[in-house]
PDB file of C-alpha atoms in Angstrom:
ATOM      1  CA  MET A 236      17.128  37.038  11.406  1.00  0.00           C
ATOM      2  CA  LEU A 237      15.614  35.091   8.525  1.00  0.00           C
ATOM      3  CA  ARG A 238      18.083  33.295   6.293  1.00  0.00           C
ATOM      4  CA  ILE A 239      17.363  31.102   3.289  1.00  0.00           C
ATOM      5  CA  THR A 240      19.385  28.293   1.769  1.00  0.00           C
ATOM      6  CA  ARG A 241      18.599  26.411  -1.431  1.00  0.00           C
ATOM      7  CA  LEU A 242      19.041  22.770  -2.381  1.00  0.00           C
ATOM      8  CA  VAL A 243      18.552  21.774  -6.028  1.00  0.00           C
ATOM      9  CA  VAL A 244      16.896  18.356  -5.995  1.00  0.00           C
ATOM     10  CA  GLY A 245      15.273  15.696  -8.131  1.00  0.00           C
ATOM     11  CA  TYR A 246      14.657  14.792 -11.745  1.00  0.00           C
ATOM     12  CA  VAL A 247      14.128  18.328 -13.054  1.00  0.00           C
ATOM     13  CA  SER A 248      16.380  20.388 -10.767  1.00  0.00           C
ATOM     14  CA  THR A 249      13.765  21.757  -8.404  1.00  0.00           C
ATOM     15  CA  ASN A 250      14.655  24.450  -5.888  1.00  0.00           C
ATOM     16  CA  CYS A 251      13.926  23.288  -2.359  1.00  0.00           C
ATOM     17  CA  TYR A 252      14.334  26.092   0.171  1.00  0.00           C
ATOM     18  CA  ILE A 253      15.082  25.987   3.876  1.00  0.00           C
ATOM     19  CA  ALA A 254      14.126  29.269   5.531  1.00  0.00           C
ATOM     20  CA  TYR A 255      15.602  29.431   9.017  1.00  0.00           C
ATOM     21  CA  ASP A 256      16.480  31.510  12.034  1.00  0.00           C
ATOM     22  CA  GLN A 257      19.379  30.101  14.031  1.00  0.00           C
ATOM     23  CA  GLU A 258      18.621  32.244  17.072  1.00  0.00           C
ATOM     24  CA  ALA A 259      15.088  30.872  17.194  1.00  0.00           C
ATOM     25  CA  GLY A 260      16.395  27.433  16.234  1.00  0.00           C
ATOM     26  CA  THR A 261      13.616  26.783  13.725  1.00  0.00           C
ATOM     27  CA  CYS A 262      13.109  26.437   9.982  1.00  0.00           C
ATOM     28  CA  VAL A 263      10.511  25.928   7.256  1.00  0.00           C
ATOM     29  CA  ILE A 264      10.972  23.581   4.296  1.00  0.00           C
ATOM     30  CA  VAL A 265       9.515  24.871   1.024  1.00  0.00           C
ATOM     31  CA  ASP A 266       8.891  22.353  -1.789  1.00  0.00           C
ATOM     32  CA  PRO A 267      10.824  19.230  -0.747  1.00  0.00           C
ATOM     33  CA  GLY A 268      10.808  17.693  -4.217  1.00  0.00           C
ATOM     34  CA  ASP A 269      13.310  14.902  -3.602  1.00  0.00           C
ATOM     35  CA  SER A 270      16.493  14.003  -1.695  1.00  0.00           C
ATOM     36  CA  ALA A 271      15.005  13.902   1.787  1.00  0.00           C
ATOM     37  CA  GLU A 272      18.308  12.708   3.257  1.00  0.00           C
ATOM     38  CA  ARG A 273      20.107  15.780   1.846  1.00  0.00           C
ATOM     39  CA  ILE A 274      17.413  18.049   3.231  1.00  0.00           C
ATOM     40  CA  LYS A 275      17.705  16.424   6.650  1.00  0.00           C
ATOM     41  CA  ALA A 276      21.508  16.677   6.565  1.00  0.00           C
ATOM     42  CA  LYS A 277      21.336  20.399   5.771  1.00  0.00           C
ATOM     43  CA  ILE A 278      18.840  21.000   8.577  1.00  0.00           C
ATOM     44  CA  GLU A 279      21.141  19.177  10.994  1.00  0.00           C
ATOM     45  CA  GLU A 280      24.104  21.215   9.742  1.00  0.00           C
ATOM     46  CA  LEU A 281      22.148  24.417  10.421  1.00  0.00           C
ATOM     47  CA  ASP A 282      21.172  23.058  13.850  1.00  0.00           C
ATOM     48  CA  VAL A 283      17.526  24.045  13.536  1.00  0.00           C
ATOM     49  CA  ARG A 284      14.179  22.313  13.997  1.00  0.00           C
ATOM     50  CA  PRO A 285      11.575  22.188  11.176  1.00  0.00           C
ATOM     51  CA  GLU A 286       8.266  23.837  12.017  1.00  0.00           C
ATOM     52  CA  ALA A 287       6.410  23.094   8.780  1.00  0.00           C
ATOM     53  CA  VAL A 288       6.541  22.060   5.138  1.00  0.00           C
ATOM     54  CA  LEU A 289       5.021  24.476   2.615  1.00  0.00           C
ATOM     55  CA  LEU A 290       4.056  23.330  -0.887  1.00  0.00           C
ATOM     56  CA  THR A 291       3.637  25.871  -3.681  1.00  0.00           C
ATOM     57  CA  HIS A 292       1.796  23.268  -5.781  1.00  0.00           C
ATOM     58  CA  GLY A 293       1.299  19.539  -6.180  1.00  0.00           C
ATOM     59  CA  HIS A 294       3.510  18.395  -9.051  1.00  0.00           C
ATOM     60  CA  PHE A 295       5.737  15.411  -8.269  1.00  0.00           C
ATOM     61  CA  ASP A 296       8.965  17.405  -8.484  1.00  0.00           C
ATOM     62  CA  HIS A 297       7.866  19.551  -5.534  1.00  0.00           C
ATOM     63  CA  ILE A 298       6.442  16.846  -3.243  1.00  0.00           C
ATOM     64  CA  MET A 299       8.347  13.545  -3.541  1.00  0.00           C
ATOM     65  CA  ALA A 300      10.355  13.950  -0.321  1.00  0.00           C
ATOM     66  CA  VAL A 301       7.302  14.698   1.836  1.00  0.00           C
ATOM     67  CA  PRO A 302       6.757  11.111   3.107  1.00  0.00           C
ATOM     68  CA  ASP A 303      10.368  10.810   4.257  1.00  0.00           C
ATOM     69  CA  ILE A 304      10.339  14.296   5.790  1.00  0.00           C
ATOM     70  CA  ARG A 305       7.289  13.215   7.771  1.00  0.00           C
ATOM     71  CA  ARG A 306       9.136  10.080   8.867  1.00  0.00           C
ATOM     72  CA  PHE A 307      12.163  12.102   9.990  1.00  0.00           C
ATOM     73  CA  TYR A 308      10.012  14.712  11.763  1.00  0.00           C
ATOM     74  CA  PRO A 309       6.835  13.038  13.074  1.00  0.00           C
ATOM     75  CA  GLY A 310       3.857  15.357  13.340  1.00  0.00           C
ATOM     76  CA  ILE A 311       5.301  18.090  11.122  1.00  0.00           C
ATOM     77  CA  PRO A 312       2.418  19.934   9.394  1.00  0.00           C
ATOM     78  CA  VAL A 313       2.351  20.088   5.597  1.00  0.00           C
ATOM     79  CA  TYR A 314       0.536  23.055   4.034  1.00  0.00           C
ATOM     80  CA  ALA A 315      -0.837  23.663   0.534  1.00  0.00           C
ATOM     81  CA  TYR A 316      -3.488  25.893  -1.039  1.00  0.00           C
ATOM     82  CA  ASN A 317      -6.944  24.364  -0.827  1.00  0.00           C
ATOM     83  CA  ALA A 318      -7.587  24.122  -4.584  1.00  0.00           C
ATOM     84  CA  GLU A 319      -4.527  21.851  -4.937  1.00  0.00           C
ATOM     85  CA  ARG A 320      -6.275  18.987  -3.170  1.00  0.00           C
ATOM     86  CA  ILE A 321      -7.190  17.597  -6.604  1.00  0.00           C
ATOM     87  CA  LEU A 322      -3.537  17.097  -7.626  1.00  0.00           C
ATOM     88  CA  LEU A 323      -2.221  15.963  -4.273  1.00  0.00           C
ATOM     89  CA  SER A 324      -4.817  13.180  -4.160  1.00  0.00           C
ATOM     90  CA  ASP A 325      -4.223  11.890  -7.713  1.00  0.00           C
ATOM     91  CA  ALA A 326      -0.907  10.331  -8.786  1.00  0.00           C
ATOM     92  CA  ALA A 327      -1.750  10.700 -12.478  1.00  0.00           C
ATOM     93  CA  MET A 328      -2.528  14.403 -12.186  1.00  0.00           C
ATOM     94  CA  ASN A 329       0.533  15.193 -10.075  1.00  0.00           C
ATOM     95  CA  GLU A 330       2.686  13.278 -12.596  1.00  0.00           C
ATOM     96  CA  SER A 331       4.291  10.963 -10.022  1.00  0.00           C
ATOM     97  CA  ASN A 332       2.982   8.042 -12.108  1.00  0.00           C
ATOM     98  CA  MET A 333       5.247   9.270 -14.895  1.00  0.00           C
ATOM     99  CA  ILE A 334       8.386   8.477 -12.878  1.00  0.00           C
ATOM    100  CA  LYS A 335       6.885   5.183 -11.670  1.00  0.00           C
ATOM    101  CA  LYS A 336       6.714   6.373  -8.071  1.00  0.00           C
ATOM    102  CA  PRO A 337       2.995   7.061  -7.617  1.00  0.00           C
ATOM    103  CA  LEU A 338       2.402   9.354  -4.668  1.00  0.00           C
ATOM    104  CA  ILE A 339      -0.787  10.547  -3.023  1.00  0.00           C
ATOM    105  CA  LEU A 340      -0.520  12.954  -0.102  1.00  0.00           C
ATOM    106  CA  ASP A 341      -3.160  13.053   2.596  1.00  0.00           C
ATOM    107  CA  ASP A 342      -3.375  14.765   5.977  1.00  0.00           C
ATOM    108  CA  ILE A 343      -2.562  18.108   4.354  1.00  0.00           C
ATOM    109  CA  SER A 344      -3.441  21.388   6.072  1.00  0.00           C
ATOM    110  CA  TYR A 345      -5.186  23.367   3.359  1.00  0.00           C
ATOM    111  CA  LEU A 346      -4.927  27.150   3.223  1.00  0.00           C
ATOM    112  CA  GLU A 347      -7.104  30.018   2.026  1.00  0.00           C
ATOM    113  CA  ASP A 348      -6.059  32.938  -0.159  1.00  0.00           C
ATOM    114  CA  GLY A 349      -4.763  35.754   2.024  1.00  0.00           C
ATOM    115  CA  GLY A 350      -4.256  33.477   5.006  1.00  0.00           C
ATOM    116  CA  GLU A 351      -1.309  34.083   7.314  1.00  0.00           C
ATOM    117  CA  LEU A 352       1.047  31.552   8.887  1.00  0.00           C
ATOM    118  CA  GLU A 353       3.324  32.533  11.764  1.00  0.00           C
ATOM    119  CA  LEU A 354       6.528  30.585  11.182  1.00  0.00           C
ATOM    120  CA  VAL A 355      10.200  31.163  12.059  1.00  0.00           C
ATOM    121  CA  GLY A 356       9.231  34.443  13.708  1.00  0.00           C
ATOM    122  CA  HIS A 357       7.661  35.884  10.541  1.00  0.00           C
ATOM    123  CA  SER A 358       4.230  36.176   8.979  1.00  0.00           C
ATOM    124  CA  TRP A 359       3.910  34.214   5.721  1.00  0.00           C
ATOM    125  CA  ARG A 360       0.988  35.347   3.517  1.00  0.00           C
ATOM    126  CA  VAL A 361      -0.645  32.865   1.184  1.00  0.00           C
ATOM    127  CA  ILE A 362      -1.248  34.269  -2.308  1.00  0.00           C
ATOM    128  CA  SER A 363      -3.408  32.204  -4.664  1.00  0.00           C
ATOM    129  CA  THR A 364      -1.786  32.252  -8.126  1.00  0.00           C
ATOM    130  CA  PRO A 365      -3.588  29.731 -10.348  1.00  0.00           C
ATOM    131  CA  GLY A 366      -2.336  28.991 -13.828  1.00  0.00           C
ATOM    132  CA  HIS A 367       0.526  26.530 -13.609  1.00  0.00           C
ATOM    133  CA  THR A 368      -1.972  24.421 -11.664  1.00  0.00           C
ATOM    134  CA  ILE A 369      -5.367  25.335 -10.306  1.00  0.00           C
ATOM    135  CA  GLY A 370      -4.042  25.409  -6.744  1.00  0.00           C
ATOM    136  CA  SER A 371      -0.650  27.015  -7.289  1.00  0.00           C
ATOM    137  CA  CYS A 372       0.192  29.547  -4.631  1.00  0.00           C
ATOM    138  CA  CYS A 373       3.043  31.782  -3.509  1.00  0.00           C
ATOM    139  CA  TYR A 374       4.236  32.587   0.004  1.00  0.00           C
ATOM    140  CA  TYR A 375       5.095  36.221   0.755  1.00  0.00           C
ATOM    141  CA  ILE A 376       7.069  37.388   3.773  1.00  0.00           C
ATOM    142  CA  LYS A 377       6.538  41.139   3.766  1.00  0.00           C
ATOM    143  CA  ASP A 378       9.034  42.129   6.445  1.00  0.00           C
ATOM    144  CA  ALA A 379      11.784  40.127   4.718  1.00  0.00           C
ATOM    145  CA  ALA A 380      10.721  41.240   1.208  1.00  0.00           C
ATOM    146  CA  VAL A 381      10.735  37.623  -0.025  1.00  0.00           C
ATOM    147  CA  LEU A 382       8.346  35.736  -2.306  1.00  0.00           C
ATOM    148  CA  PHE A 383       8.489  31.966  -2.800  1.00  0.00           C
ATOM    149  CA  SER A 384       6.907  31.845  -6.247  1.00  0.00           C
ATOM    150  CA  GLY A 385       6.928  28.122  -7.035  1.00  0.00           C
ATOM    151  CA  ASP A 386       6.371  27.533 -10.746  1.00  0.00           C
ATOM    152  CA  THR A 387       4.233  30.628 -11.257  1.00  0.00           C
ATOM    153  CA  LEU A 388       6.931  33.268 -11.768  1.00  0.00           C
ATOM    154  CA  PHE A 389      10.440  32.632 -13.095  1.00  0.00           C
ATOM    155  CA  ASP A 390      13.331  34.863 -14.103  1.00  0.00           C
ATOM    156  CA  GLY A 391      11.965  36.286 -17.359  1.00  0.00           C
ATOM    157  CA  ASP A 392       9.238  33.683 -17.777  1.00  0.00           C
ATOM    158  CA  CYS A 393       6.357  31.795 -16.183  1.00  0.00           C
ATOM    159  CA  GLY A 394       5.480  28.165 -15.527  1.00  0.00           C
ATOM    160  CA  ARG A 395       4.086  25.895 -18.206  1.00  0.00           C
ATOM    161  CA  THR A 396       0.313  25.573 -18.440  1.00  0.00           C
ATOM    162  CA  ASP A 397      -0.111  22.437 -20.559  1.00  0.00           C
ATOM    163  CA  LEU A 398      -0.344  19.943 -17.680  1.00  0.00           C
ATOM    164  CA  ALA A 399      -3.393  18.960 -15.614  1.00  0.00           C
ATOM    165  CA  THR A 400      -5.449  21.989 -14.458  1.00  0.00           C
ATOM    166  CA  GLY A 401      -3.055  24.451 -16.137  1.00  0.00           C
ATOM    167  CA  ASP A 402      -4.540  27.643 -17.590  1.00  0.00           C
ATOM    168  CA  THR A 403      -2.595  30.233 -19.597  1.00  0.00           C
ATOM    169  CA  GLY A 404      -5.091  33.031 -19.026  1.00  0.00           C
ATOM    170  CA  ALA A 405      -5.041  32.377 -15.294  1.00  0.00           C
ATOM    171  CA  ILE A 406      -1.243  32.505 -15.001  1.00  0.00           C
ATOM    172  CA  ILE A 407      -1.136  35.778 -16.935  1.00  0.00           C
ATOM    173  CA  HIS A 408      -3.681  37.229 -14.499  1.00  0.00           C
ATOM    174  CA  SER A 409      -1.788  35.833 -11.504  1.00  0.00           C
ATOM    175  CA  ILE A 410       1.437  37.496 -12.564  1.00  0.00           C
ATOM    176  CA  ARG A 411       0.199  40.787 -14.024  1.00  0.00           C
ATOM    177  CA  ASP A 412      -2.638  41.560 -11.658  1.00  0.00           C
ATOM    178  CA  ILE A 413      -1.537  39.921  -8.406  1.00  0.00           C
ATOM    179  CA  LEU A 414       2.230  39.460  -8.125  1.00  0.00           C
ATOM    180  CA  MET A 415       3.140  42.702  -9.886  1.00  0.00           C
ATOM    181  CA  ARG A 416       1.380  44.586  -7.074  1.00  0.00           C
ATOM    182  CA  LEU A 417       4.217  43.625  -4.731  1.00  0.00           C
ATOM    183  CA  PRO A 418       7.070  46.073  -4.133  1.00  0.00           C
ATOM    184  CA  ASP A 419       9.858  46.178  -6.719  1.00  0.00           C
ATOM    185  CA  GLU A 420      12.482  45.174  -4.158  1.00  0.00           C
ATOM    186  CA  THR A 421      10.739  41.875  -3.375  1.00  0.00           C
ATOM    187  CA  GLN A 422      13.159  38.981  -3.879  1.00  0.00           C
ATOM    188  CA  VAL A 423      11.568  36.221  -5.971  1.00  0.00           C
ATOM    189  CA  LEU A 424      12.675  32.671  -5.139  1.00  0.00           C
ATOM    190  CA  PRO A 425      11.256  30.434  -7.896  1.00  0.00           C
ATOM    191  CA  GLY A 426      10.752  26.702  -8.120  1.00  0.00           C
ATOM    192  CA  HIS A 427      13.477  26.319 -10.733  1.00  0.00           C
ATOM    193  CA  GLU A 428      16.519  28.198 -11.964  1.00  0.00           C
ATOM    194  CA  THR A 429      17.745  31.573 -10.713  1.00  0.00           C
ATOM    195  CA  PHE A 430      16.506  34.246  -8.317  1.00  0.00           C
ATOM    196  CA  THR A 431      15.026  37.539  -9.494  1.00  0.00           C
ATOM    197  CA  THR A 432      12.997  40.506  -8.179  1.00  0.00           C
ATOM    198  CA  ILE A 433       9.522  41.854  -8.819  1.00  0.00           C
ATOM    199  CA  GLY A 434      11.031  45.065 -10.201  1.00  0.00           C
ATOM    200  CA  ARG A 435      13.146  43.122 -12.683  1.00  0.00           C
ATOM    201  CA  GLU A 436      10.181  41.013 -13.787  1.00  0.00           C
ATOM    202  CA  ARG A 437       8.001  44.082 -14.226  1.00  0.00           C
ATOM    203  CA  ILE A 438      10.448  45.117 -16.961  1.00  0.00           C
ATOM    204  CA  GLN A 439      11.646  41.850 -18.499  1.00  0.00           C
ATOM    205  CA  ASN A 440       9.082  39.094 -17.979  1.00  0.00           C
ATOM    206  CA  VAL A 441       7.565  37.638 -21.154  1.00  0.00           C
ATOM    207  CA  VAL A 442       4.102  37.706 -19.559  1.00  0.00           C
ATOM    208  CA  MET A 443       4.208  41.500 -19.390  1.00  0.00           C
ATOM    209  CA  ARG A 444       4.507  41.600 -23.176  1.00  0.00           C
ATOM    210  CA  MET A 445       1.680  39.196 -23.968  1.00  0.00           C
ATOM    211  CA  GLY A 446      -1.345  40.588 -25.785  1.00  0.00           C
TER     212      GLY A 446
END
C-alpha cells in the first residue's frame, strides 16, 4: 500500500515527499530541496530503500539535497523532465547562486511527456506542465489518485512565473487544459503549503477565473 510522508525543508519551506510501501520495502523521494540528513533519517525510520529521486523542476529549493542523497545512496537515479536540462545545468538560472551555494546537476535521467515510471509498485505518469519553469512537470499515480504538482498548482493559486523560463500563459494552459482533466478526487501534493484536490481547485483556483 502506497503511503506518503512530507518533510518541510530549506530556505522557503519546500515540501519534500517520501512515497513508500513498507511491505515492498522501497520508497521514492520527490523534490529533496534541502536537509538531506533529515530525509535520510526519515527513510531509516520507515525502514525502506530509496528507488529513485523525482524532481518536479530545477529551482534550488527543490534540488539542493540531491548531491548528498546521491552520496548516501550510490547509484540512485534522479529523474526530471527533459526541458528542465537548461535550469539544472545553470546555477544562475536555478537560483542556487542567490543563496551562495551554486549547484549544477548532471547525470540526470530525462523524461518525456506521458512517460511512465514503475516505482514502489505503482505506475507514475509524467505530465509536462510548463509555466513556472519551461521544464516543470507533475507526477500522477492514477491507481492511488495522487498528483505531485511541484510549483505548478497550489491550494487556490499557481506558481510564480517571473523567474527564468517562466511563462504566465503556459501555466494557465497547464492548469486549465491539462491538470483539470484529472478526476476531481485526485489528491494534489504541491511543492509548498497545504494539500488540496483537483475538484477543489476546479472551483476555487485563481487561474480558473483569469480572463
